[in-house]
Short mmCIF file of N, CA, C and O in Angstrom, two decimals:
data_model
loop_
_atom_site.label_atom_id
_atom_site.label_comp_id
_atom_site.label_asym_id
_atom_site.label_seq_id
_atom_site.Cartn_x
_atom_site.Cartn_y
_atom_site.Cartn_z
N UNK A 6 -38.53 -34.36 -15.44
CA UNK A 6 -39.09 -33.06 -15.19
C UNK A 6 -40.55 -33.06 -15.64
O UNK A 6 -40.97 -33.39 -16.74
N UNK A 7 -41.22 -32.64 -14.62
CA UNK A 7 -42.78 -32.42 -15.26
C UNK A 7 -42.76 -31.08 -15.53
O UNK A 7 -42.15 -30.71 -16.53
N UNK A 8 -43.30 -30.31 -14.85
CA UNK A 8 -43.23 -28.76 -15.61
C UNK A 8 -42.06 -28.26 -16.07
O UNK A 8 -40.92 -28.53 -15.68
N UNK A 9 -42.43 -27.45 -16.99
CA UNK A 9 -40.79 -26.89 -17.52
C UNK A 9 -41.25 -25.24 -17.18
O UNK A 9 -42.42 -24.98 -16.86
N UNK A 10 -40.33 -24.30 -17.27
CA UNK A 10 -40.72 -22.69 -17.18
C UNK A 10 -40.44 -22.34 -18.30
O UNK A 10 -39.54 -22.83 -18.98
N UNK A 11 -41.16 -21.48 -18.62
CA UNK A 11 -40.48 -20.22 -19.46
C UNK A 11 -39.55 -19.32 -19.38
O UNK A 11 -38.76 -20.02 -18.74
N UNK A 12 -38.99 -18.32 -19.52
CA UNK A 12 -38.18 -17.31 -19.13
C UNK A 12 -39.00 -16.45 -18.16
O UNK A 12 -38.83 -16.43 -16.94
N UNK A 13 -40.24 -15.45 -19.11
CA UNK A 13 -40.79 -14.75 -17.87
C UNK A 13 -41.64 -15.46 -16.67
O UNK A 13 -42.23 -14.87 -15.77
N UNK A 14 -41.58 -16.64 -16.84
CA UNK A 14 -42.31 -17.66 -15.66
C UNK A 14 -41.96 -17.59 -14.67
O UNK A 14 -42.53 -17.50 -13.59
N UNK A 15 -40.09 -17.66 -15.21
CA UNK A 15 -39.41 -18.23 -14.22
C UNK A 15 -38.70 -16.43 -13.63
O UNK A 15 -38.07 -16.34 -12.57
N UNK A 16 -38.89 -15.49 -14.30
CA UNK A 16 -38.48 -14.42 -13.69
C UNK A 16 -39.71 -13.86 -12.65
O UNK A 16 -39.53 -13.11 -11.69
N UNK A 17 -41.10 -14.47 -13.15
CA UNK A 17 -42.51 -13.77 -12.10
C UNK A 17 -41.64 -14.96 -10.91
O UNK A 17 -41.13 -14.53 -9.88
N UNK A 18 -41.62 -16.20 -11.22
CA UNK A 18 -41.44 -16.74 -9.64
C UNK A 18 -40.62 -16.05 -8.98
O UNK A 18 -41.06 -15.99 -7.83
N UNK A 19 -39.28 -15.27 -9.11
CA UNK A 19 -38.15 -15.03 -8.39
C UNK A 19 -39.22 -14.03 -6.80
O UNK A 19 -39.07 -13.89 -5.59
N UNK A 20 -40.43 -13.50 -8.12
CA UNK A 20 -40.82 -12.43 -6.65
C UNK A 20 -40.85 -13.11 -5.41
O UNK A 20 -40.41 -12.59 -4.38
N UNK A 21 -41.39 -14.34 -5.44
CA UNK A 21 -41.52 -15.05 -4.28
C UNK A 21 -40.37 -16.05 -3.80
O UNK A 21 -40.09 -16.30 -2.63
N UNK A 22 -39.90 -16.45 -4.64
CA UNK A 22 -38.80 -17.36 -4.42
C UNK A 22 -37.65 -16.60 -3.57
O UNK A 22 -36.90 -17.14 -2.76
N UNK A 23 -37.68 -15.26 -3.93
CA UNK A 23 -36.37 -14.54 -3.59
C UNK A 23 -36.21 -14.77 -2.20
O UNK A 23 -35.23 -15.34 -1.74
N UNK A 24 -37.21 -14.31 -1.46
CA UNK A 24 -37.49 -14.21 -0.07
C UNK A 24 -37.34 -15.83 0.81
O UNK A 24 -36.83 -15.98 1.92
N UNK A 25 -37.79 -16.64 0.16
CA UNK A 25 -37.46 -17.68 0.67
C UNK A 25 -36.16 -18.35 0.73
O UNK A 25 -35.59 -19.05 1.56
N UNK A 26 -35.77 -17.76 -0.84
CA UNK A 26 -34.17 -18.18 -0.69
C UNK A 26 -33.25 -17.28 0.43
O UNK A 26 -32.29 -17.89 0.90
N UNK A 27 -33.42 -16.25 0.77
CA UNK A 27 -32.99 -15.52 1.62
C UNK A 27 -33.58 -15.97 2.87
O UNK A 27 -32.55 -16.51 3.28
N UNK A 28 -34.43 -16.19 3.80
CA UNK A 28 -34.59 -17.00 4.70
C UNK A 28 -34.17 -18.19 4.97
O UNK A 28 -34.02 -18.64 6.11
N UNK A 29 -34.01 -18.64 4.17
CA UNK A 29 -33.18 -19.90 4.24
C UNK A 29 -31.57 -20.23 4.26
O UNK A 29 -30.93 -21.22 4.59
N UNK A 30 -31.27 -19.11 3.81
CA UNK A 30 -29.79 -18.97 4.22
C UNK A 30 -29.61 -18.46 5.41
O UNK A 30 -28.72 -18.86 6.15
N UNK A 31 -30.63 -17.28 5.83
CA UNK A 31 -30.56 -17.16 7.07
C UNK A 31 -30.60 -18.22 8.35
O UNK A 31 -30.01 -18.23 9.43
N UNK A 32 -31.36 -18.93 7.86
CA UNK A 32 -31.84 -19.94 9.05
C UNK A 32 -30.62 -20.86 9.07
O UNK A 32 -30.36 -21.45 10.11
N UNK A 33 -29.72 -21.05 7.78
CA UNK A 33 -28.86 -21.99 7.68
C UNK A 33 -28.15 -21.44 8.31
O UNK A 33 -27.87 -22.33 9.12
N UNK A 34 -27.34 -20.22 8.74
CA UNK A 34 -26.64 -19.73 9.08
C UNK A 34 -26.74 -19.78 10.96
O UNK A 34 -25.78 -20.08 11.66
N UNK A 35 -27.96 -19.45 11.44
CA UNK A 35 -28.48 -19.32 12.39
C UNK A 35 -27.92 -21.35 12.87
O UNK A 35 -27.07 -21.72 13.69
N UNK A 36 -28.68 -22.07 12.09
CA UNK A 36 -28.12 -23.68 12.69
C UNK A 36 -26.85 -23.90 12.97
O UNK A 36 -26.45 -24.46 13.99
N UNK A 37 -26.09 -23.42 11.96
CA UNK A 37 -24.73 -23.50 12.02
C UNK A 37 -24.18 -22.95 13.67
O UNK A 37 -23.60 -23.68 14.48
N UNK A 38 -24.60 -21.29 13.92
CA UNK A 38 -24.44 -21.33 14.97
C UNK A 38 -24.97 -21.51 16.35
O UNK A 38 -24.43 -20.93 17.29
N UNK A 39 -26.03 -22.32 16.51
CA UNK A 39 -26.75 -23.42 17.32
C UNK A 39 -25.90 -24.49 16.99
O UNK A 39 -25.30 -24.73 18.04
N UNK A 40 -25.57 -25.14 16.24
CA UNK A 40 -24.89 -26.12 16.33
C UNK A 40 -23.21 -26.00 16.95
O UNK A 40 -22.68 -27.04 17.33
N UNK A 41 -22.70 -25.11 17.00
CA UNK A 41 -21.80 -24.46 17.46
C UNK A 41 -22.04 -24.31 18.92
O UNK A 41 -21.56 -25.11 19.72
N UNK A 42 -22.61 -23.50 19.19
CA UNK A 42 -22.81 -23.28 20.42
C UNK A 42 -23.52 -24.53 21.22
O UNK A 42 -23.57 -24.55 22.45
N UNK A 43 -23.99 -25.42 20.52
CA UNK A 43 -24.39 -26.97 21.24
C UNK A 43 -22.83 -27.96 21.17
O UNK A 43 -22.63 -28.64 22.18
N UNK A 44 -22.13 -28.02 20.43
CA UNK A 44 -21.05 -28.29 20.69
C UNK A 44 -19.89 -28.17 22.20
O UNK A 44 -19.13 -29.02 22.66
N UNK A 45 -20.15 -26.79 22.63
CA UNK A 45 -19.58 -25.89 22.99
C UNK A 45 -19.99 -26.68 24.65
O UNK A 45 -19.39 -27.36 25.48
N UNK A 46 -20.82 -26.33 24.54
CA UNK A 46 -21.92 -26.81 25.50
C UNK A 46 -21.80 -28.18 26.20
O UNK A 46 -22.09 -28.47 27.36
N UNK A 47 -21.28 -28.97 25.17
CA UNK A 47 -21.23 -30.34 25.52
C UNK A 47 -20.19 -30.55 26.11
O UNK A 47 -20.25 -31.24 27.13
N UNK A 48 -18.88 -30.01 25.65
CA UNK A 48 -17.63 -29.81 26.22
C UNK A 48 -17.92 -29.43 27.45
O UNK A 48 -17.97 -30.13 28.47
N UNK A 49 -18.13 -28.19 27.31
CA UNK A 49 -18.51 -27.53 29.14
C UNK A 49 -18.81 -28.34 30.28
O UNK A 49 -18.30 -28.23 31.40
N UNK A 50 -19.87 -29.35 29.81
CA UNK A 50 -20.72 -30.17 30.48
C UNK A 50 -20.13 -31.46 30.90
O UNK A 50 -20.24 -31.92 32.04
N UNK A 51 -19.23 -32.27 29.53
CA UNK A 51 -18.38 -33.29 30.24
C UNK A 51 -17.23 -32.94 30.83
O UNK A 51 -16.61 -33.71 31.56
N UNK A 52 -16.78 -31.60 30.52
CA UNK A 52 -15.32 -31.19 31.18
C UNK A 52 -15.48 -31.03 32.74
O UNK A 52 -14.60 -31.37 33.53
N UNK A 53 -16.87 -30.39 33.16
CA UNK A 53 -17.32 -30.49 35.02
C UNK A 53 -17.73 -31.49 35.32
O UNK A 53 -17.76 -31.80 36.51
N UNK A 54 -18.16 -32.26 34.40
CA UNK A 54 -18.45 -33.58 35.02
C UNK A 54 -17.44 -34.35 35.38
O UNK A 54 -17.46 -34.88 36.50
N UNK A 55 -16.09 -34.60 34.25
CA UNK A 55 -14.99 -35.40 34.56
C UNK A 55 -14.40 -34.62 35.73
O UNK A 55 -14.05 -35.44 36.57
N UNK A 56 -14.14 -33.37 36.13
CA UNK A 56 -13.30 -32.74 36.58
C UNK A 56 -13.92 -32.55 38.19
O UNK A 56 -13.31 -32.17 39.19
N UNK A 57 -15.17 -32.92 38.06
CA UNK A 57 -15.43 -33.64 39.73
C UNK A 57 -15.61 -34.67 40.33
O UNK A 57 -16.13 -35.64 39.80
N UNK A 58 -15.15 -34.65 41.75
CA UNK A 58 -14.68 -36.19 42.67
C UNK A 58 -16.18 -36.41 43.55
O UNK A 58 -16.29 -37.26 44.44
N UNK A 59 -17.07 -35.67 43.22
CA UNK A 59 -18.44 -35.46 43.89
C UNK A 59 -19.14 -36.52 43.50
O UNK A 59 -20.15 -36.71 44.18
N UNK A 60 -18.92 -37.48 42.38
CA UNK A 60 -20.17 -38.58 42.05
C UNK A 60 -20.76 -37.92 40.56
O UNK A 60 -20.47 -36.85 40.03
N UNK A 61 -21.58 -38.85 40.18
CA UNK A 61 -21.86 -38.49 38.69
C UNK A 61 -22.99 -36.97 38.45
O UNK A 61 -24.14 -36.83 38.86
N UNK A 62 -22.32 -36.21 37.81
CA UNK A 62 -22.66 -35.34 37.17
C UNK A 62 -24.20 -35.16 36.28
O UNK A 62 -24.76 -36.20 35.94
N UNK A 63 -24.68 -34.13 36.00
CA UNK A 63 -25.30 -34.94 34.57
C UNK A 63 -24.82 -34.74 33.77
O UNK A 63 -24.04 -33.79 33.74
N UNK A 64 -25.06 -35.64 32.57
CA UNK A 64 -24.24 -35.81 30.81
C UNK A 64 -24.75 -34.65 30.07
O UNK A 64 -25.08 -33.70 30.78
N UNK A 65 -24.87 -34.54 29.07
CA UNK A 65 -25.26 -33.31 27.99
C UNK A 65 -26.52 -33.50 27.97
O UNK A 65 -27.33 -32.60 28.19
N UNK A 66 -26.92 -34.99 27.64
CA UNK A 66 -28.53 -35.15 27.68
C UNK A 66 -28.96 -34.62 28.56
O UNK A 66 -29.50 -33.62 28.10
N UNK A 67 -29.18 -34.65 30.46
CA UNK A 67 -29.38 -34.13 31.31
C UNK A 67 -29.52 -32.24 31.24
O UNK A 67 -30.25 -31.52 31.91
N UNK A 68 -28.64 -31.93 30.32
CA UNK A 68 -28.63 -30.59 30.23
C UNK A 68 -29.21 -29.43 29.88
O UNK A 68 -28.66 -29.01 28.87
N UNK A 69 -30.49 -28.38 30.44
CA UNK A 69 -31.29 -27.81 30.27
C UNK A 69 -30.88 -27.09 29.06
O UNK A 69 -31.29 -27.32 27.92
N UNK A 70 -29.89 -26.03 29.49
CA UNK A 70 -29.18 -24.95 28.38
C UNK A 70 -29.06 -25.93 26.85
O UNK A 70 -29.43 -25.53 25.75
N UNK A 71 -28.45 -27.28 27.15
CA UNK A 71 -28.22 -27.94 25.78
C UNK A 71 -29.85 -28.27 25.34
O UNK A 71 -30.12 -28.40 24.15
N UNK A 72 -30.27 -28.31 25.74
CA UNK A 72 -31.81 -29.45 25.36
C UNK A 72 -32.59 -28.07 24.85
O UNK A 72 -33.18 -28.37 23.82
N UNK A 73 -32.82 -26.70 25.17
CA UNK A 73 -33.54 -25.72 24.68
C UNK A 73 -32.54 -25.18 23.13
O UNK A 73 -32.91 -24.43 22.22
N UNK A 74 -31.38 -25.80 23.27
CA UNK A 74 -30.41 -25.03 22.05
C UNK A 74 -30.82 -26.66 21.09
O UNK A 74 -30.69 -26.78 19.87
N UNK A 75 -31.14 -27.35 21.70
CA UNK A 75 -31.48 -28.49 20.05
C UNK A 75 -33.16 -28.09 19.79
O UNK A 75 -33.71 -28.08 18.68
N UNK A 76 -33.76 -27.80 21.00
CA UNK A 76 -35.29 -27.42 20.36
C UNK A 76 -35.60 -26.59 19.22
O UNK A 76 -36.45 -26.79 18.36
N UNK A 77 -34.19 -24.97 19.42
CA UNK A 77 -34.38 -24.58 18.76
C UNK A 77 -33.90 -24.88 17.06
O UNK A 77 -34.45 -24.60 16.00
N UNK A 78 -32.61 -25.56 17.39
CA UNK A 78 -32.27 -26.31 16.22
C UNK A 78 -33.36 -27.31 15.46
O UNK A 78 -33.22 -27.47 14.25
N UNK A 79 -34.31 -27.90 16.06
CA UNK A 79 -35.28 -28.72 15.39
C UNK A 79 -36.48 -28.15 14.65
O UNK A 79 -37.20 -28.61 13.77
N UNK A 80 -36.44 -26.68 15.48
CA UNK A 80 -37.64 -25.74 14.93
C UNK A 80 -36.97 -24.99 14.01
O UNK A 80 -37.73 -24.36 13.27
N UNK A 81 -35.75 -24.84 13.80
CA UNK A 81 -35.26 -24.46 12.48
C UNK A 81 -34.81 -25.33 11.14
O UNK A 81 -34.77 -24.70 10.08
N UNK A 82 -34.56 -26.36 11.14
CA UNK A 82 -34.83 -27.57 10.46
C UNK A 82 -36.52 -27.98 9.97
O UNK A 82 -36.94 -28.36 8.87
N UNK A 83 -37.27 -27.74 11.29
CA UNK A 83 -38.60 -27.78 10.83
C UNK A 83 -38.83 -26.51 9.57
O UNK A 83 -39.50 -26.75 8.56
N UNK A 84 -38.24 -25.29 9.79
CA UNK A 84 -38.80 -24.17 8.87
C UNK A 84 -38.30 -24.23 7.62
O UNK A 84 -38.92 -23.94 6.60
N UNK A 85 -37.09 -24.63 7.70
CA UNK A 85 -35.95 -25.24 6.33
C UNK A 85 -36.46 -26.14 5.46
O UNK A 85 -36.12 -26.19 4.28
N UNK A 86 -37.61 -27.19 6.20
CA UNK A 86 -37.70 -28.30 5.30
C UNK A 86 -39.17 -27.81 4.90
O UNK A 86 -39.47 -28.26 3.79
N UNK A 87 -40.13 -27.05 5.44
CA UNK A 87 -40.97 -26.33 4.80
C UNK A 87 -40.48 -25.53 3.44
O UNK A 87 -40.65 -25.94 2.29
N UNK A 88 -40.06 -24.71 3.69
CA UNK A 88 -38.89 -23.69 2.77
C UNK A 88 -38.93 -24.58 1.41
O UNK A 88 -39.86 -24.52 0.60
N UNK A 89 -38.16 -25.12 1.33
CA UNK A 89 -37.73 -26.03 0.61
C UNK A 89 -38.36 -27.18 0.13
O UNK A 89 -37.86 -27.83 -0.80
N UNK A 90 -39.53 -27.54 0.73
CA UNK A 90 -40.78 -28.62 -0.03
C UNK A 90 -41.76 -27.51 -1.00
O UNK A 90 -41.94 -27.81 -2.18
N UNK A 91 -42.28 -26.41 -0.52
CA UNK A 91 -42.15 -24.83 -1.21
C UNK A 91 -42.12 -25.30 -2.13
O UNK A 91 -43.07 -25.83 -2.70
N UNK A 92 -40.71 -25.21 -2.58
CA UNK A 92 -39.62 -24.90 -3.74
C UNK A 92 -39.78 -26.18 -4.86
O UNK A 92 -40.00 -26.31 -6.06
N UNK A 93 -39.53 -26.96 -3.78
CA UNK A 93 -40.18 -28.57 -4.22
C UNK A 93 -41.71 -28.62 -5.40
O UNK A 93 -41.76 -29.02 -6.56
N UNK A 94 -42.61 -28.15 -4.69
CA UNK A 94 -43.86 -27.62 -5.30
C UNK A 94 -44.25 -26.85 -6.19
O UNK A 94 -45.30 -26.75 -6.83
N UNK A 95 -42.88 -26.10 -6.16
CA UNK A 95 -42.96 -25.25 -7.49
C UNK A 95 -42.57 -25.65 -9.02
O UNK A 95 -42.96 -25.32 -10.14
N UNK A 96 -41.70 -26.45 -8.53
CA UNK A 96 -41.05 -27.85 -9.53
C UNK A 96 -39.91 -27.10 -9.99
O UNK A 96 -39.84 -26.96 -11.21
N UNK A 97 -38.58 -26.35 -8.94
CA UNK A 97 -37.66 -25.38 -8.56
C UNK A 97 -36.82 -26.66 -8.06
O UNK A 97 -37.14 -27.51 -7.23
N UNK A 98 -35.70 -26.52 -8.82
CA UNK A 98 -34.74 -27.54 -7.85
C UNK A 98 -33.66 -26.29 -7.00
O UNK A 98 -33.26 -25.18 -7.37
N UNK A 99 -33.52 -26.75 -6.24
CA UNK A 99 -32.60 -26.04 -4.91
C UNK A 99 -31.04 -27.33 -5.52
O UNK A 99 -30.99 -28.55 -5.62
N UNK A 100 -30.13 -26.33 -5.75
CA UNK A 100 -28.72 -26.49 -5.86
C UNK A 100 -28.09 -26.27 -4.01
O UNK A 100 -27.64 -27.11 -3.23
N UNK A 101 -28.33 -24.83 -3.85
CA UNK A 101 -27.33 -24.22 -2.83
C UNK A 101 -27.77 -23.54 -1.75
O UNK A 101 -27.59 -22.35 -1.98
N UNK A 102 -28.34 -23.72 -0.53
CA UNK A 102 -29.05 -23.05 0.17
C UNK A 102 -27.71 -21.62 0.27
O UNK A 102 -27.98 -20.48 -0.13
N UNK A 103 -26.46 -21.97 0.82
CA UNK A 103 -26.03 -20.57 0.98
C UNK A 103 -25.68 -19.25 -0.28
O UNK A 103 -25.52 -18.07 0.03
N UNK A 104 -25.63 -19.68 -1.43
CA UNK A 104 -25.53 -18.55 -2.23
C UNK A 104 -27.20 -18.58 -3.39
O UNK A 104 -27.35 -18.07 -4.50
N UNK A 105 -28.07 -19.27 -2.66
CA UNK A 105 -29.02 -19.38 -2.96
C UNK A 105 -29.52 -19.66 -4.63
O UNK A 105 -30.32 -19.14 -5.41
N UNK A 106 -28.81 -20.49 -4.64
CA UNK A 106 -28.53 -21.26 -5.91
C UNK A 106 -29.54 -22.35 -6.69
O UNK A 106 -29.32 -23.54 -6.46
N UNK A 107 -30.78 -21.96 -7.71
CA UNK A 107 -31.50 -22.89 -8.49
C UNK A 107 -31.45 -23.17 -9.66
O UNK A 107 -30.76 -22.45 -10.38
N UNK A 108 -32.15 -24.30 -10.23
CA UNK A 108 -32.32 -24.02 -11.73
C UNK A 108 -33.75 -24.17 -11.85
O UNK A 108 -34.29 -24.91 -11.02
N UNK A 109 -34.46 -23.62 -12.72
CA UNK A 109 -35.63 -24.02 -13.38
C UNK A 109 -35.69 -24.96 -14.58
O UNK A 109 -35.06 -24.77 -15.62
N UNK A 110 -36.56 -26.07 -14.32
CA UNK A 110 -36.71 -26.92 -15.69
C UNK A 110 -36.95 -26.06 -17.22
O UNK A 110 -37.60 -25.07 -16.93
N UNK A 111 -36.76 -26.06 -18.29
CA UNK A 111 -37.39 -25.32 -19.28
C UNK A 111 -37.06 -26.25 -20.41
O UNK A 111 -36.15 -27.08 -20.42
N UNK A 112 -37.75 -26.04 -21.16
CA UNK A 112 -38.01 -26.67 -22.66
C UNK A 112 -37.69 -25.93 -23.91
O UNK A 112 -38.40 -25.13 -24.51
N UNK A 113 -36.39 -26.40 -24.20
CA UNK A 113 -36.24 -24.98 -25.49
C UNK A 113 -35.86 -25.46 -27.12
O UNK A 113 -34.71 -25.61 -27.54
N UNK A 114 -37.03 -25.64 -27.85
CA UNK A 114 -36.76 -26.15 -29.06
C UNK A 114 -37.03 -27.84 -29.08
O UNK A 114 -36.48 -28.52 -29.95
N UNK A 115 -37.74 -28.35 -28.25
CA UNK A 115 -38.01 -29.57 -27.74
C UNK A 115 -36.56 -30.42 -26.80
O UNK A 115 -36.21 -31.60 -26.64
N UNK A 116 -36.13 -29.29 -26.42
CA UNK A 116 -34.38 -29.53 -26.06
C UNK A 116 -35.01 -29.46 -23.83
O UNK A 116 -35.79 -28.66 -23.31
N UNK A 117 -34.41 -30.40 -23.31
CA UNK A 117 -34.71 -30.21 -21.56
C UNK A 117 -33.43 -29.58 -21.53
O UNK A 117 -32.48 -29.96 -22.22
N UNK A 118 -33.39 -28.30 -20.51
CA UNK A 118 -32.42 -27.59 -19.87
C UNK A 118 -32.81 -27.20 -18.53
O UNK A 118 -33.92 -27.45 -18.07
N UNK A 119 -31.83 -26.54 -17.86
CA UNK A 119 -32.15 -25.87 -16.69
C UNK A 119 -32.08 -24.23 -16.83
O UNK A 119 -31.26 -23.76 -17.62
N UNK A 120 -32.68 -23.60 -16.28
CA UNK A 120 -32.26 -21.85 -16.57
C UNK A 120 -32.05 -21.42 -15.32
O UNK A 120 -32.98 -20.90 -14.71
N UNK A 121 -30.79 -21.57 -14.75
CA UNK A 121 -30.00 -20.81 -13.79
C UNK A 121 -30.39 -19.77 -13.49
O UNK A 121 -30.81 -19.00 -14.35
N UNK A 122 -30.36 -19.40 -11.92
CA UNK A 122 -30.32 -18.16 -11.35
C UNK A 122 -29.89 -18.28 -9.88
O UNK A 122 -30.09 -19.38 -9.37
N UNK A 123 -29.30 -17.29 -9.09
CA UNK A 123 -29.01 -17.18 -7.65
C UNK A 123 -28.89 -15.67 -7.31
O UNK A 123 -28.49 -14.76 -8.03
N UNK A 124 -29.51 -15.59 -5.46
CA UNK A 124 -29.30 -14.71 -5.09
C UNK A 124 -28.43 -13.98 -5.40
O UNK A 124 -27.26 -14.27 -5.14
N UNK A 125 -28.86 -12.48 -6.23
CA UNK A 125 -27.87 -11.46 -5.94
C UNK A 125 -27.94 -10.88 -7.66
O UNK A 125 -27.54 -9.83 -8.16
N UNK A 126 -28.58 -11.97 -8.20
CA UNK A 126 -29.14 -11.65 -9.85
C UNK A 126 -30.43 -11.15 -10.24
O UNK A 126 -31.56 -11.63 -10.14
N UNK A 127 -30.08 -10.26 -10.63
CA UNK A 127 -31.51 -9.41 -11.36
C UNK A 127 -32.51 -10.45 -11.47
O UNK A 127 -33.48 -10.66 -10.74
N UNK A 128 -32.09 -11.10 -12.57
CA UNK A 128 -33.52 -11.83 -13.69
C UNK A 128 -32.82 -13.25 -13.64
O UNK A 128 -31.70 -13.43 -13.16
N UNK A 129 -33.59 -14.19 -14.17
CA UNK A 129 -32.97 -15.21 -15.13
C UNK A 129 -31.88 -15.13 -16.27
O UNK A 129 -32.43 -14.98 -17.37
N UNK A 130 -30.81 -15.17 -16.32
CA UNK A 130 -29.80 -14.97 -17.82
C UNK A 130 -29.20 -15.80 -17.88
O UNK A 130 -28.29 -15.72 -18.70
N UNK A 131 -29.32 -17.05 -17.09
CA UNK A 131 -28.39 -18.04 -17.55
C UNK A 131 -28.78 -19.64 -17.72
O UNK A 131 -29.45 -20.23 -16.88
N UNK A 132 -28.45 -20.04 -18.50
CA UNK A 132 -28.92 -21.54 -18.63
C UNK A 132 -27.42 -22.58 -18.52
O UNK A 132 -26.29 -22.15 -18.26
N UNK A 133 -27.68 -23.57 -18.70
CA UNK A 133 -26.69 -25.38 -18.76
C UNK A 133 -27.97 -26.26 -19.19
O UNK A 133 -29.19 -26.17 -19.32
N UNK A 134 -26.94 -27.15 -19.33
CA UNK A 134 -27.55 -28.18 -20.17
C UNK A 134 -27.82 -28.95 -18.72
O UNK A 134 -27.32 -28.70 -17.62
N UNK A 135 -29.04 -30.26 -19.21
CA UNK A 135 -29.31 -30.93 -17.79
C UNK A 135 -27.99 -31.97 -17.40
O UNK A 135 -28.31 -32.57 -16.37
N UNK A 136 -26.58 -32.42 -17.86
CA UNK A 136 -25.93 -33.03 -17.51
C UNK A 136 -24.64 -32.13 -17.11
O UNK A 136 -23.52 -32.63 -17.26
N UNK A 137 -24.77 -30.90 -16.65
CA UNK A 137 -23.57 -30.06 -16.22
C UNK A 137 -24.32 -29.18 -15.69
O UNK A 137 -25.53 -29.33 -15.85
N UNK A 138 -23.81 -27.97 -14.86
CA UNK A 138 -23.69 -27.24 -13.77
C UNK A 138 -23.78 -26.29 -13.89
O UNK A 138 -23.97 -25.86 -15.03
N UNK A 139 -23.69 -25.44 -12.82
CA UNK A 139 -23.16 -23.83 -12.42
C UNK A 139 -21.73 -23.42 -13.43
O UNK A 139 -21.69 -22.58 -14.33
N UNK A 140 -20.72 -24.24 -12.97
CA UNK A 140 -19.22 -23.97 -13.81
C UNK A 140 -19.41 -23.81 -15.39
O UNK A 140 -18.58 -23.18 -16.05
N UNK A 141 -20.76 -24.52 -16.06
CA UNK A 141 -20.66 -24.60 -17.55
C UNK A 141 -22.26 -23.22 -17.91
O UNK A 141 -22.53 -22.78 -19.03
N UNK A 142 -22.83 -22.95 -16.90
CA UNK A 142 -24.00 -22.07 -17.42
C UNK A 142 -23.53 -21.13 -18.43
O UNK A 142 -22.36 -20.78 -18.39
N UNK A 143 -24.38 -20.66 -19.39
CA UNK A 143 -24.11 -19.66 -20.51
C UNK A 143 -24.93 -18.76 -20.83
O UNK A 143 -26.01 -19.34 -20.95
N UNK A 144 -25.11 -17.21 -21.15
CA UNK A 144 -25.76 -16.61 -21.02
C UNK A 144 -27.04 -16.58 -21.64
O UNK A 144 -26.78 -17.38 -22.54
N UNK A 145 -28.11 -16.29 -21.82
CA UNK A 145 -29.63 -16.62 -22.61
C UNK A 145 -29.38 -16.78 -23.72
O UNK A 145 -29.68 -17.85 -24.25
N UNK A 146 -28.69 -15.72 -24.49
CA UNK A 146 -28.89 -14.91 -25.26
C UNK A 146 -27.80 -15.95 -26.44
O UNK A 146 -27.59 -15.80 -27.65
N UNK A 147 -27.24 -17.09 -25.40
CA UNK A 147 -26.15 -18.45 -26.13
C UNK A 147 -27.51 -19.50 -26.22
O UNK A 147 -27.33 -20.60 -26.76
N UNK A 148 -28.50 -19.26 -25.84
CA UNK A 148 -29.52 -20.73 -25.72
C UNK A 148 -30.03 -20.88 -27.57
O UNK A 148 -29.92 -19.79 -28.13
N UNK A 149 -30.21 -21.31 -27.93
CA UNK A 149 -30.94 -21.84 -29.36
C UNK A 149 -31.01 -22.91 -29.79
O UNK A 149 -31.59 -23.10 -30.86
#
């Protein structure tokens, strides 16, 4: 870890962080169903192809509707991995894009920890140690 946060450091970042973590679940959500619906698609596409005696079809590659549904999948992957180099830069590790899940590095008592937080939490209140998780975090007010 190079930078570590403080408590109110790491509660001024949330102003900005928040929003990104929330876009980013959005967008994850959004791939998921592009990727779904490109699935879908592909089926469609070899099921008329096998299912005619007319000569070869085109494949999925050939396929307009499929080829504009991965563009947009690539331009959302493109915004995700922005998002998230962001976060990178902030020296913010990303746990969980869907419940929007980080820790911040911090330094407490010459001790390395992480100080937990995710969408849907006020402030910062929770910390773990750097060799355990979400399941073991403990409230601030346990840090010393």
């Amino acid at each position: 870890m190079g930078q570590f946060y403080t408590i109110d450091a790491a509660n001024e970042r949330l102003v900005e962080l928040r929003p990104v973590l929330e876009r980013l679940r959005a967008e994850r959500a959004d791939l998921i169903a592009l990727r779904d619906l490109a699935v879908e698609r592909i089926s469609a596409v070899e099921a008329r192809s096998e299912g005619s005696g007319h000569g070869p079809l085109p494949s999925p590659e050939d396929d307009d509707e499929l080829r504009r549904i991965r563009m947009r999948m690539q331009g959302i992957v493109d915004q995700m991995q922005a998002a998230v180099s962001q976060i990178d830069d902030w020296g913010i590790t990303l746990r969980e894009i869907e419940t929007g899940l980080i820790d911040f590095p911090a330094l407490v008592t010459g001790r390395q920890v992480w100080l937990c937080w995710r969408l849907g939490e006020a402030d910062v209140g929770w910390w773990h140690e750097l060799t355990t998780g979400f399941g073991s975090r403990q409230p601030l007010s346990d840090l010393a």
